[in-house]
Amino acid sequence: MKKIVISTGGGDAPGLNAVIYSVVHSCYKRGWEVYGSRDGYAGFLDIDDLVRLYPREVEGIYSIGGTILGSTNKGNPFSCPVENLAGEVRVVDISDKILNNYKRMGFDCHIAIGGDGSLDIAHRFAEKGMPVIGVPKTIDNDLERTERTFGFDTAVSTATDALDKLHSTAKSHNRVMVVEVMGRDSGWIALYSGIAGGADVILLPEIPFDIDAVCNKILDNELHDKHYSIVVVAEGAVTMDGRRFNKGKGELGRDEMILGGVAEWVAEEIHRRTGKDTRSLVLGHLQRGGSPTTFDRLLALRFGAAAVRMVEQRKFDHMVALKDSDMVAIPIAEAIARRKKVDLASDKVTTARDIGICLGDSLPQEKE
Ligand code: F6P
């Protein structure tokens, strides 16, 4: 008999509930107990935030977006900001308290579902002696050593759907539509949805862009009697002279900048330089919502079941990963060592170029 605790951390992603469903059923079949910690680590601090999960609690949730446990991307337990009544903030380390409570509750393993931030925290707990297994979640698909994270396929599908819808209105008004998609410093969502959604231009963080190259593509469309264009820009895209776009620091306890603003800038520059009517839109959190696609659902269910098998094999401080269509265990440290970037030599990038999509760079032949 084992006692497992499961948590969901960081930004939500479609498929979280499917992992929870799979872990609960896989444990139930083995006669193990499963508990869910609400809002990341809150359940380790307050018994009221710890819920016992039986199959009836998770009935039908595999197809629902979000997480029944709640999630947070604020308040890293190793450097947790605490504000007093005077508004003064001090940073405290509450990891020992969490570890002691984990031991007192008699858990055998913590299954942490998260992206790079949450898995970094999980890895630090593993180093302190908490048996941990990671499950790779993020719509950004930027975790190393796994071919996919769950949530990505759904986000791409939502973005592609939006692009399909934008074509008709762009064409009706002879406009340039600039669409900002998520993904932080990796261009996976932009690249996949841009190719599938018939974009004329795709701007990735991996290729600093030349706004002149973007405008040339739009003017070239005009020459070929195509009077509208679709530009997909990743929120983390950066100009050739190093300009990045963000909305400043987020809420208290949030480590990273809130990205945003690049689509608006690109749209204004295109209008200024080409005279074309432009509109920009930010797809934002739509990409994180909704039911997981069949691909994500299946991947998440497989990740959950594989994580429970890893508990049995005592593969702690490891993360379940997708490799060559199979489930494998890899050290969490390797998954979080750096963010996975789009490989510019991959066939997807070559495909984009082959079918005439401008990637914002001036290729040698275009410079001549
Ligand atoms: O990491 C997932 C993600 O959706 C990023 O693509 C995006 O930059 C960020 O989270 C948004 O975070 P928040 O929901 O806190 O605004």
mmCIF file of C-alpha atoms and ligand atoms in Angstrom:
data_model
loop_
_atom_site.group_PDB
_atom_site.id
_atom_site.type_symbol
_atom_site.label_atom_id
_atom_site.label_comp_id
_atom_site.label_asym_id
_atom_site.label_seq_id
_atom_site.Cartn_x
_atom_site.Cartn_y
_atom_site.Cartn_z
ATOM 1 C CA MET A 1 0.000 0.000 0.000
ATOM 2 C CA LYS A 2 1.316 3.399 -0.946
ATOM 3 C CA LYS A 3 0.112 6.912 -0.269
ATOM 4 C CA ILE A 4 0.603 9.311 -3.175
ATOM 5 C CA VAL A 5 0.100 13.056 -3.346
ATOM 6 C CA ILE A 6 -0.392 14.826 -6.648
ATOM 7 C CA SER A 7 -0.135 18.551 -7.434
ATOM 8 C CA THR A 8 -0.589 20.785 -10.480
ATOM 9 C CA GLY A 9 1.679 23.842 -10.709
ATOM 10 C CA GLY A 10 2.331 26.787 -13.034
ATOM 11 C CA GLY A 11 0.015 27.985 -15.811
ATOM 12 C CA ASP A 12 -2.779 25.522 -16.517
ATOM 13 C CA ALA A 13 -2.798 23.455 -19.709
ATOM 14 C CA PRO A 14 -5.477 21.271 -21.317
ATOM 15 C CA GLY A 15 -4.834 17.693 -20.188
ATOM 16 C CA LEU A 16 -4.093 18.348 -16.494
ATOM 17 C CA ASN A 17 -7.329 16.689 -15.470
ATOM 18 C CA ALA A 18 -6.589 13.710 -17.716
ATOM 19 C CA VAL A 19 -3.282 13.151 -15.850
ATOM 20 C CA ILE A 20 -5.097 13.379 -12.501
ATOM 21 C CA TYR A 21 -7.722 10.886 -13.746
ATOM 22 C CA SER A 22 -5.048 8.476 -14.908
ATOM 23 C CA VAL A 23 -2.997 8.688 -11.690
ATOM 24 C CA VAL A 24 -6.100 8.174 -9.521
ATOM 25 C CA HIS A 25 -7.266 5.123 -11.501
ATOM 26 C CA SER A 26 -3.780 3.592 -11.784
ATOM 27 C CA CYS A 27 -3.291 3.957 -8.012
ATOM 28 C CA TYR A 28 -6.785 2.731 -7.191
ATOM 29 C CA LYS A 29 -6.156 -0.418 -9.212
ATOM 30 C CA ARG A 30 -3.048 -1.084 -7.082
ATOM 31 C CA GLY A 31 -4.925 -0.427 -3.838
ATOM 32 C CA TRP A 32 -2.978 2.796 -3.168
ATOM 33 C CA GLU A 33 -4.301 6.020 -1.658
ATOM 34 C CA VAL A 34 -4.180 9.257 -3.660
ATOM 35 C CA TYR A 35 -4.446 12.801 -2.333
ATOM 36 C CA GLY A 36 -4.522 16.031 -4.312
ATOM 37 C CA SER A 37 -2.861 19.198 -3.079
ATOM 38 C CA ARG A 38 -4.829 22.302 -4.027
ATOM 39 C CA ASP A 39 -3.148 25.265 -5.752
ATOM 40 C CA GLY A 40 0.290 23.741 -6.053
ATOM 41 C CA TYR A 41 1.800 23.245 -2.596
ATOM 42 C CA ALA A 42 -1.064 24.729 -0.534
ATOM 43 C CA GLY A 43 -2.200 21.236 0.474
ATOM 44 C CA PHE A 44 1.167 20.619 2.135
ATOM 45 C CA LEU A 45 0.607 23.639 4.371
ATOM 46 C CA ASP A 46 -3.060 23.339 5.266
ATOM 47 C CA ILE A 47 -4.962 20.087 5.698
ATOM 48 C CA ASP A 48 -8.097 21.792 4.303
ATOM 49 C CA ASP A 49 -6.286 22.131 0.985
ATOM 50 C CA LEU A 50 -5.621 18.414 0.765
ATOM 51 C CA VAL A 51 -8.302 16.270 -0.881
ATOM 52 C CA ARG A 52 -8.586 12.503 -0.962
ATOM 53 C CA LEU A 53 -9.207 11.458 -4.554
ATOM 54 C CA TYR A 54 -11.282 8.391 -5.352
ATOM 55 C CA PRO A 55 -12.418 7.372 -8.853
ATOM 56 C CA ARG A 56 -15.792 9.058 -8.237
ATOM 57 C CA GLU A 57 -14.059 12.427 -7.649
ATOM 58 C CA VAL A 58 -12.438 12.244 -11.081
ATOM 59 C CA GLU A 59 -15.306 10.755 -13.046
ATOM 60 C CA GLY A 60 -15.342 12.162 -16.591
ATOM 61 C CA ILE A 61 -12.707 14.828 -15.924
ATOM 62 C CA TYR A 62 -10.235 13.553 -18.554
ATOM 63 C CA SER A 63 -12.021 15.577 -21.234
ATOM 64 C CA ILE A 64 -12.314 18.835 -19.281
ATOM 65 C CA GLY A 65 -9.796 21.724 -19.476
ATOM 66 C CA GLY A 66 -8.150 23.340 -16.441
ATOM 67 C CA THR A 67 -7.363 21.434 -13.249
ATOM 68 C CA ILE A 68 -9.768 20.328 -10.535
ATOM 69 C CA LEU A 69 -6.929 20.930 -8.045
ATOM 70 C CA GLY A 70 -6.232 24.536 -8.992
ATOM 71 C CA SER A 71 -2.797 25.846 -9.868
ATOM 72 C CA THR A 72 -0.510 28.789 -9.254
ATOM 73 C CA ASN A 73 2.599 30.312 -10.782
ATOM 74 C CA LYS A 74 3.240 32.527 -7.766
ATOM 75 C CA GLY A 75 5.047 31.759 -4.544
ATOM 76 C CA ASN A 76 7.995 29.457 -5.077
ATOM 77 C CA PRO A 77 8.262 27.707 -1.636
ATOM 78 C CA PHE A 78 12.047 28.221 -1.695
ATOM 79 C CA SER A 79 11.655 31.998 -2.059
ATOM 80 C CA CYS A 80 8.144 32.880 -1.054
ATOM 81 C CA PRO A 81 7.263 36.579 -0.737
ATOM 82 C CA VAL A 82 5.238 37.483 2.347
ATOM 83 C CA GLU A 83 3.631 40.921 2.652
ATOM 84 C CA ASN A 84 2.904 42.375 6.091
ATOM 85 C CA LEU A 85 0.092 44.813 6.956
ATOM 86 C CA ALA A 86 2.396 47.767 6.267
ATOM 87 C CA GLY A 87 2.851 46.470 2.724
ATOM 88 C CA GLU A 88 6.477 45.437 3.334
ATOM 89 C CA VAL A 89 7.530 42.308 1.483
ATOM 90 C CA ARG A 90 10.054 39.817 2.762
ATOM 91 C CA VAL A 91 11.121 36.612 1.050
ATOM 92 C CA VAL A 92 11.029 33.437 3.144
ATOM 93 C CA ASP A 93 11.964 29.805 2.508
ATOM 94 C CA ILE A 94 9.061 27.552 3.538
ATOM 95 C CA SER A 95 10.428 24.391 1.928
ATOM 96 C CA ASP A 96 11.355 22.757 5.263
ATOM 97 C CA LYS A 97 7.827 23.230 6.528
ATOM 98 C CA ILE A 98 6.426 21.603 3.375
ATOM 99 C CA LEU A 99 8.879 18.708 3.606
ATOM 100 C CA ASN A 100 8.093 18.107 7.293
ATOM 101 C CA ASN A 101 4.354 18.129 6.622
ATOM 102 C CA TYR A 102 4.863 15.761 3.679
ATOM 103 C CA LYS A 103 6.652 13.323 6.023
ATOM 104 C CA ARG A 104 4.107 13.743 8.836
ATOM 105 C CA MET A 105 1.295 12.924 6.426
ATOM 106 C CA GLY A 106 3.089 9.681 5.560
ATOM 107 C CA PHE A 107 3.272 10.139 1.810
ATOM 108 C CA ASP A 108 5.449 7.791 -0.237
ATOM 109 C CA CYS A 109 5.730 9.935 -3.361
ATOM 110 C CA HIS A 110 4.747 13.286 -4.805
ATOM 111 C CA ILE A 111 3.694 13.340 -8.460
ATOM 112 C CA ALA A 112 4.323 16.918 -9.605
ATOM 113 C CA ILE A 113 2.644 17.958 -12.854
ATOM 114 C CA GLY A 114 4.250 21.120 -14.178
ATOM 115 C CA GLY A 115 6.409 23.057 -16.577
ATOM 116 C CA ASP A 116 10.009 24.133 -16.079
ATOM 117 C CA GLY A 117 9.295 26.328 -13.025
ATOM 118 C CA SER A 118 7.237 23.734 -11.130
ATOM 119 C CA LEU A 119 9.595 20.906 -12.068
ATOM 120 C CA ASP A 120 12.555 22.964 -10.880
ATOM 121 C CA ILE A 121 10.821 23.269 -7.490
ATOM 122 C CA ALA A 122 10.027 19.527 -7.531
ATOM 123 C CA HIS A 123 13.677 18.754 -8.282
ATOM 124 C CA ARG A 124 14.813 20.906 -5.344
ATOM 125 C CA PHE A 125 12.438 18.994 -3.064
ATOM 126 C CA ALA A 126 13.845 15.735 -4.431
ATOM 127 C CA GLU A 127 17.324 16.951 -3.482
ATOM 128 C CA LYS A 128 16.018 17.595 0.041
ATOM 129 C CA GLY A 129 14.778 14.004 0.281
ATOM 130 C CA MET A 130 11.189 14.079 -1.015
ATOM 131 C CA PRO A 131 10.546 11.210 -3.468
ATOM 132 C CA VAL A 132 9.225 13.065 -6.540
ATOM 133 C CA ILE A 133 8.127 12.120 -10.050
ATOM 134 C CA GLY A 134 7.503 14.798 -12.672
ATOM 135 C CA VAL A 135 4.939 14.976 -15.461
ATOM 136 C CA PRO A 136 5.697 17.478 -18.274
ATOM 137 C CA LYS A 137 2.969 20.048 -18.779
ATOM 138 C CA THR A 138 2.994 23.264 -20.775
ATOM 139 C CA ILE A 139 1.317 24.642 -23.851
ATOM 140 C CA ASP A 140 4.741 26.128 -24.723
ATOM 141 C CA ASN A 141 6.301 22.689 -25.462
ATOM 142 C CA ASP A 142 9.615 24.065 -24.196
ATOM 143 C CA LEU A 143 10.739 21.243 -21.884
ATOM 144 C CA GLU A 144 13.867 19.393 -22.948
ATOM 145 C CA ARG A 145 14.111 15.603 -23.323
ATOM 146 C CA THR A 146 10.452 15.052 -24.145
ATOM 147 C CA GLU A 147 9.207 15.243 -27.710
ATOM 148 C CA ARG A 148 5.976 16.766 -26.499
ATOM 149 C CA THR A 149 4.423 18.260 -23.422
ATOM 150 C CA PHE A 150 0.664 17.866 -23.057
ATOM 151 C CA GLY A 151 -1.370 21.015 -23.726
ATOM 152 C CA PHE A 152 0.692 22.026 -26.747
ATOM 153 C CA ASP A 153 -1.416 20.217 -29.316
ATOM 154 C CA THR A 154 -4.607 21.831 -28.003
ATOM 155 C CA ALA A 155 -3.031 25.306 -28.016
ATOM 156 C CA VAL A 156 -1.835 24.815 -31.602
ATOM 157 C CA SER A 157 -5.257 23.605 -32.623
ATOM 158 C CA THR A 158 -6.940 26.670 -31.032
ATOM 159 C CA ALA A 159 -4.472 29.030 -32.724
ATOM 160 C CA THR A 160 -4.885 27.325 -36.101
ATOM 161 C CA ASP A 161 -8.643 27.582 -35.779
ATOM 162 C CA ALA A 162 -8.324 31.322 -35.100
ATOM 163 C CA LEU A 163 -6.077 31.775 -38.154
ATOM 164 C CA ASP A 164 -8.581 29.927 -40.345
ATOM 165 C CA LYS A 165 -11.262 32.367 -39.204
ATOM 166 C CA LEU A 166 -9.078 35.425 -39.783
ATOM 167 C CA HIS A 167 -8.437 34.650 -43.450
ATOM 168 C CA SER A 168 -11.924 35.586 -44.619
ATOM 169 C CA THR A 169 -12.110 38.884 -42.761
ATOM 170 C CA ALA A 170 -8.545 39.833 -43.763
ATOM 171 C CA LYS A 171 -9.403 39.088 -47.388
ATOM 172 C CA SER A 172 -12.722 40.953 -47.308
ATOM 173 C CA HIS A 173 -10.982 44.129 -46.110
ATOM 174 C CA ASN A 174 -7.601 43.746 -47.849
ATOM 175 C CA ARG A 175 -5.976 43.938 -44.452
ATOM 176 C CA VAL A 176 -2.893 42.623 -42.731
ATOM 177 C CA MET A 177 -3.860 40.749 -39.571
ATOM 178 C CA VAL A 178 -1.092 40.322 -36.992
ATOM 179 C CA VAL A 179 -1.778 37.570 -34.466
ATOM 180 C CA GLU A 180 0.219 37.190 -31.238
ATOM 181 C CA VAL A 181 0.445 33.686 -29.829
ATOM 182 C CA MET A 182 1.894 32.364 -26.556
ATOM 183 C CA GLY A 183 5.010 30.247 -26.061
ATOM 184 C CA ARG A 184 7.364 32.486 -24.074
ATOM 185 C CA ASP A 185 10.902 32.264 -25.530
ATOM 186 C CA SER A 186 10.162 29.284 -27.779
ATOM 187 C CA GLY A 187 8.353 29.511 -31.088
ATOM 188 C CA TRP A 188 6.641 26.120 -31.197
ATOM 189 C CA ILE A 189 3.049 27.367 -31.107
ATOM 190 C CA ALA A 190 3.776 30.124 -33.657
ATOM 191 C CA LEU A 191 5.557 27.778 -36.054
ATOM 192 C CA TYR A 192 3.081 24.894 -35.958
ATOM 193 C CA SER A 193 -0.088 27.023 -36.062
ATOM 194 C CA GLY A 194 1.406 29.417 -38.607
ATOM 195 C CA ILE A 195 2.232 26.649 -41.072
ATOM 196 C CA ALA A 196 -1.067 24.835 -40.541
ATOM 197 C CA GLY A 197 -3.074 28.086 -40.604
ATOM 198 C CA GLY A 198 -1.676 29.461 -43.873
ATOM 199 C CA ALA A 199 0.333 32.383 -42.460
ATOM 200 C CA ASP A 200 2.354 34.572 -44.819
ATOM 201 C CA VAL A 201 4.827 35.520 -42.099
ATOM 202 C CA ILE A 202 5.811 33.694 -38.885
ATOM 203 C CA LEU A 203 8.029 35.438 -36.333
ATOM 204 C CA LEU A 204 9.764 33.187 -33.806
ATOM 205 C CA PRO A 205 11.922 34.084 -30.793
ATOM 206 C CA GLU A 206 14.589 31.830 -32.335
ATOM 207 C CA ILE A 207 14.972 34.111 -35.403
ATOM 208 C CA PRO A 208 15.358 37.827 -34.587
ATOM 209 C CA PHE A 209 13.197 39.560 -37.179
ATOM 210 C CA ASP A 210 13.837 42.316 -39.668
ATOM 211 C CA ILE A 211 10.677 44.392 -40.041
ATOM 212 C CA ASP A 212 11.774 45.312 -43.577
ATOM 213 C CA ALA A 213 11.789 41.622 -44.524
ATOM 214 C CA VAL A 214 8.231 41.338 -43.135
ATOM 215 C CA CYS A 215 7.072 44.381 -45.147
ATOM 216 C CA ASN A 216 8.768 43.048 -48.290
ATOM 217 C CA LYS A 217 6.752 39.866 -48.028
ATOM 218 C CA ILE A 218 3.519 41.844 -47.696
ATOM 219 C CA LEU A 219 4.397 44.040 -50.681
ATOM 220 C CA ASP A 220 5.354 40.933 -52.642
ATOM 221 C CA ASN A 221 1.882 39.546 -51.926
ATOM 222 C CA GLU A 222 0.438 42.747 -53.420
ATOM 223 C CA LEU A 223 2.520 42.250 -56.565
ATOM 224 C CA HIS A 224 1.056 38.778 -56.868
ATOM 225 C CA ASP A 225 -2.458 40.140 -56.548
ATOM 226 C CA LYS A 226 -2.904 38.967 -52.955
ATOM 227 C CA HIS A 227 -4.075 42.015 -51.062
ATOM 228 C CA TYR A 228 -4.256 40.588 -47.555
ATOM 229 C CA SER A 229 -1.739 38.882 -45.316
ATOM 230 C CA ILE A 230 -1.640 36.955 -42.075
ATOM 231 C CA VAL A 231 1.309 37.458 -39.734
ATOM 232 C CA VAL A 232 1.765 35.123 -36.743
ATOM 233 C CA VAL A 233 4.106 36.450 -34.105
ATOM 234 C CA ALA A 234 5.275 34.616 -30.994
ATOM 235 C CA GLU A 235 4.943 36.707 -27.818
ATOM 236 C CA GLY A 236 8.676 36.258 -27.209
ATOM 237 C CA ALA A 237 9.755 37.369 -30.703
ATOM 238 C CA VAL A 238 12.614 39.833 -30.773
ATOM 239 C CA THR A 239 13.669 42.393 -33.404
ATOM 240 C CA MET A 240 17.036 42.219 -35.132
ATOM 241 C CA ASP A 241 18.265 45.097 -33.003
ATOM 242 C CA GLY A 242 17.312 43.234 -29.824
ATOM 243 C CA ARG A 243 13.968 44.817 -28.932
ATOM 244 C CA ARG A 244 11.733 42.656 -26.737
ATOM 245 C CA PHE A 245 8.174 43.317 -25.684
ATOM 246 C CA ASN A 246 6.674 42.825 -22.241
ATOM 247 C CA LYS A 247 4.082 44.240 -19.878
ATOM 248 C CA GLY A 248 6.431 44.369 -16.902
ATOM 249 C CA LYS A 249 6.568 42.249 -13.755
ATOM 250 C CA GLY A 250 3.516 40.228 -12.858
ATOM 251 C CA GLU A 251 1.889 39.706 -9.493
ATOM 252 C CA LEU A 252 3.809 39.391 -6.228
ATOM 253 C CA GLY A 253 5.696 36.105 -6.192
ATOM 254 C CA ARG A 254 5.770 35.826 -9.954
ATOM 255 C CA ASP A 255 9.336 35.411 -11.213
ATOM 256 C CA GLU A 256 8.954 36.050 -14.928
ATOM 257 C CA MET A 257 7.942 39.101 -16.948
ATOM 258 C CA ILE A 258 4.456 39.109 -18.493
ATOM 259 C CA LEU A 259 5.169 39.010 -22.228
ATOM 260 C CA GLY A 260 3.050 40.935 -24.724
ATOM 261 C CA GLY A 261 2.848 43.865 -27.097
ATOM 262 C CA VAL A 262 4.830 42.626 -30.074
ATOM 263 C CA ALA A 263 1.809 42.158 -32.390
ATOM 264 C CA GLU A 264 0.654 45.731 -31.841
ATOM 265 C CA TRP A 265 4.124 47.066 -32.618
ATOM 266 C CA VAL A 266 4.486 44.902 -35.751
ATOM 267 C CA ALA A 267 1.032 45.967 -36.996
ATOM 268 C CA GLU A 268 1.832 49.668 -36.515
ATOM 269 C CA GLU A 269 5.190 49.342 -38.271
ATOM 270 C CA ILE A 270 3.650 47.489 -41.225
ATOM 271 C CA HIS A 271 1.031 50.235 -41.597
ATOM 272 C CA ARG A 272 3.653 52.981 -41.339
ATOM 273 C CA ARG A 273 5.975 51.367 -43.868
ATOM 274 C CA THR A 274 3.529 49.919 -46.423
ATOM 275 C CA GLY A 275 0.391 52.008 -46.006
ATOM 276 C CA LYS A 276 -1.661 48.799 -45.650
ATOM 277 C CA ASP A 277 -4.555 48.688 -43.202
ATOM 278 C CA THR A 278 -3.522 46.502 -40.291
ATOM 279 C CA ARG A 279 -5.157 45.033 -37.208
ATOM 280 C CA SER A 280 -3.523 43.155 -34.355
ATOM 281 C CA LEU A 281 -4.975 40.660 -31.920
ATOM 282 C CA VAL A 282 -3.630 38.678 -28.998
ATOM 283 C CA LEU A 283 -4.973 35.133 -28.679
ATOM 284 C CA GLY A 284 -3.783 35.008 -25.069
ATOM 285 C CA HIS A 285 -5.363 32.599 -22.632
ATOM 286 C CA LEU A 286 -7.788 31.188 -25.184
ATOM 287 C CA GLN A 287 -4.835 28.955 -26.022
ATOM 288 C CA ARG A 288 -4.855 27.518 -22.510
ATOM 289 C CA GLY A 289 -8.576 26.850 -22.362
ATOM 290 C CA GLY A 290 -11.015 24.260 -23.587
ATOM 291 C CA SER A 291 -11.028 20.488 -23.763
ATOM 292 C CA PRO A 292 -7.773 18.754 -24.582
ATOM 293 C CA THR A 293 -7.523 17.427 -28.128
ATOM 294 C CA THR A 294 -7.558 13.653 -28.532
ATOM 295 C CA PHE A 295 -3.765 13.746 -28.879
ATOM 296 C CA ASP A 296 -3.284 15.675 -25.618
ATOM 297 C CA ARG A 297 -5.863 13.596 -23.784
ATOM 298 C CA LEU A 298 -4.179 10.368 -24.766
ATOM 299 C CA LEU A 299 -0.706 11.738 -24.018
ATOM 300 C CA ALA A 300 -1.826 12.992 -20.593
ATOM 301 C CA LEU A 301 -3.493 9.661 -19.730
ATOM 302 C CA ARG A 302 -0.321 7.817 -20.789
ATOM 303 C CA PHE A 303 1.885 10.203 -18.777
ATOM 304 C CA GLY A 304 -0.248 9.680 -15.659
ATOM 305 C CA ALA A 305 -0.190 5.869 -15.867
ATOM 306 C CA ALA A 306 3.553 5.863 -16.646
ATOM 307 C CA ALA A 307 4.225 8.121 -13.644
ATOM 308 C CA VAL A 308 2.523 5.596 -11.350
ATOM 309 C CA ARG A 309 4.604 2.769 -12.857
ATOM 310 C CA MET A 310 7.663 4.895 -12.101
ATOM 311 C CA VAL A 311 6.580 5.111 -8.447
ATOM 312 C CA GLU A 312 6.600 1.312 -8.394
ATOM 313 C CA GLN A 313 10.062 1.265 -9.972
ATOM 314 C CA ARG A 314 11.255 3.942 -7.496
ATOM 315 C CA LYS A 315 12.432 6.152 -10.373
ATOM 316 C CA PHE A 316 12.411 9.261 -8.194
ATOM 317 C CA ASP A 317 13.638 12.689 -9.279
ATOM 318 C CA HIS A 318 12.731 11.579 -12.819
ATOM 319 C CA MET A 319 10.155 12.875 -15.255
ATOM 320 C CA VAL A 320 8.038 10.794 -17.584
ATOM 321 C CA ALA A 321 8.749 11.761 -21.193
ATOM 322 C CA LEU A 322 7.664 10.948 -24.738
ATOM 323 C CA LYS A 323 10.468 9.481 -26.828
ATOM 324 C CA ASP A 324 10.039 7.652 -30.140
ATOM 325 C CA SER A 325 6.305 7.293 -29.392
ATOM 326 C CA ASP A 326 7.068 5.571 -26.083
ATOM 327 C CA MET A 327 7.038 6.491 -22.395
ATOM 328 C CA VAL A 328 10.504 6.834 -20.867
ATOM 329 C CA ALA A 329 11.952 8.165 -17.589
ATOM 330 C CA ILE A 330 14.519 10.950 -17.720
ATOM 331 C CA PRO A 331 16.189 12.892 -14.876
ATOM 332 C CA ILE A 332 14.185 16.039 -14.041
ATOM 333 C CA ALA A 333 17.468 17.980 -13.955
ATOM 334 C CA GLU A 334 17.946 17.289 -17.672
ATOM 335 C CA ALA A 335 14.413 18.400 -18.581
ATOM 336 C CA ILE A 336 14.842 21.777 -16.898
ATOM 337 C CA ALA A 337 18.496 22.431 -17.790
ATOM 338 C CA ARG A 338 17.421 24.865 -20.517
ATOM 339 C CA ARG A 339 14.326 25.706 -22.539
ATOM 340 C CA LYS A 340 13.726 23.616 -25.650
ATOM 341 C CA LYS A 341 13.912 25.819 -28.732
ATOM 342 C CA VAL A 342 12.725 25.286 -32.280
ATOM 343 C CA ASP A 343 15.476 23.555 -34.237
ATOM 344 C CA LEU A 344 16.105 25.863 -37.176
ATOM 345 C CA ALA A 345 17.462 22.939 -39.214
ATOM 346 C CA SER A 346 14.241 20.928 -38.739
ATOM 347 C CA ASP A 347 11.986 20.022 -41.646
ATOM 348 C CA LYS A 348 9.203 22.196 -40.195
ATOM 349 C CA VAL A 349 11.303 25.321 -40.611
ATOM 350 C CA THR A 350 12.407 24.169 -44.075
ATOM 351 C CA THR A 351 8.787 23.399 -44.970
ATOM 352 C CA ALA A 352 7.744 26.911 -43.938
ATOM 353 C CA ARG A 353 10.423 28.423 -46.176
ATOM 354 C CA ASP A 354 9.649 26.001 -49.046
ATOM 355 C CA ILE A 355 5.988 26.992 -49.122
ATOM 356 C CA GLY A 356 6.885 30.676 -49.205
ATOM 357 C CA ILE A 357 6.392 31.695 -45.582
ATOM 358 C CA CYS A 358 8.629 34.577 -44.519
ATOM 359 C CA LEU A 359 10.337 33.938 -41.159
ATOM 360 C CA GLY A 360 11.394 37.534 -40.712
ATOM 361 C CA ASP A 361 15.035 37.008 -41.517
ATOM 362 C CA SER A 362 16.790 38.251 -44.624
ATOM 363 C CA LEU A 363 18.128 35.155 -46.294
ATOM 364 C CA PRO A 364 21.452 35.543 -48.177
ATOM 365 C CA GLN A 365 19.756 35.401 -51.602
ATOM 366 C CA GLU A 366 17.255 38.093 -50.536
ATOM 367 C CA LYS A 367 20.048 40.401 -49.422
ATOM 368 C CA GLU A 368 21.731 40.437 -52.834
HETATM 369 O O1 F6P B 1 3.859 29.082 -19.836
HETATM 370 C C1 F6P B 1 2.539 29.110 -20.281
HETATM 371 C C2 F6P B 1 2.097 30.522 -20.574
HETATM 372 O O2 F6P B 1 0.773 30.458 -21.060
HETATM 373 C C3 F6P B 1 3.010 31.286 -21.527
HETATM 374 O O3 F6P B 1 2.821 30.912 -22.870
HETATM 375 C C4 F6P B 1 2.604 32.713 -21.194
HETATM 376 O O4 F6P B 1 3.633 33.629 -21.480
HETATM 377 C C5 F6P B 1 2.360 32.654 -19.720
HETATM 378 O O5 F6P B 1 2.082 31.299 -19.404
HETATM 379 C C6 F6P B 1 1.221 33.508 -19.258
HETATM 380 O O6 F6P B 1 1.148 33.437 -17.880
HETATM 381 P P1 F6P B 1 -0.068 34.035 -17.027
HETATM 382 O O7 F6P B 1 -1.217 33.105 -17.183
HETATM 383 O O8 F6P B 1 0.438 34.064 -15.654
HETATM 384 O O9 F6P B 1 -0.376 35.383 -17.591
#
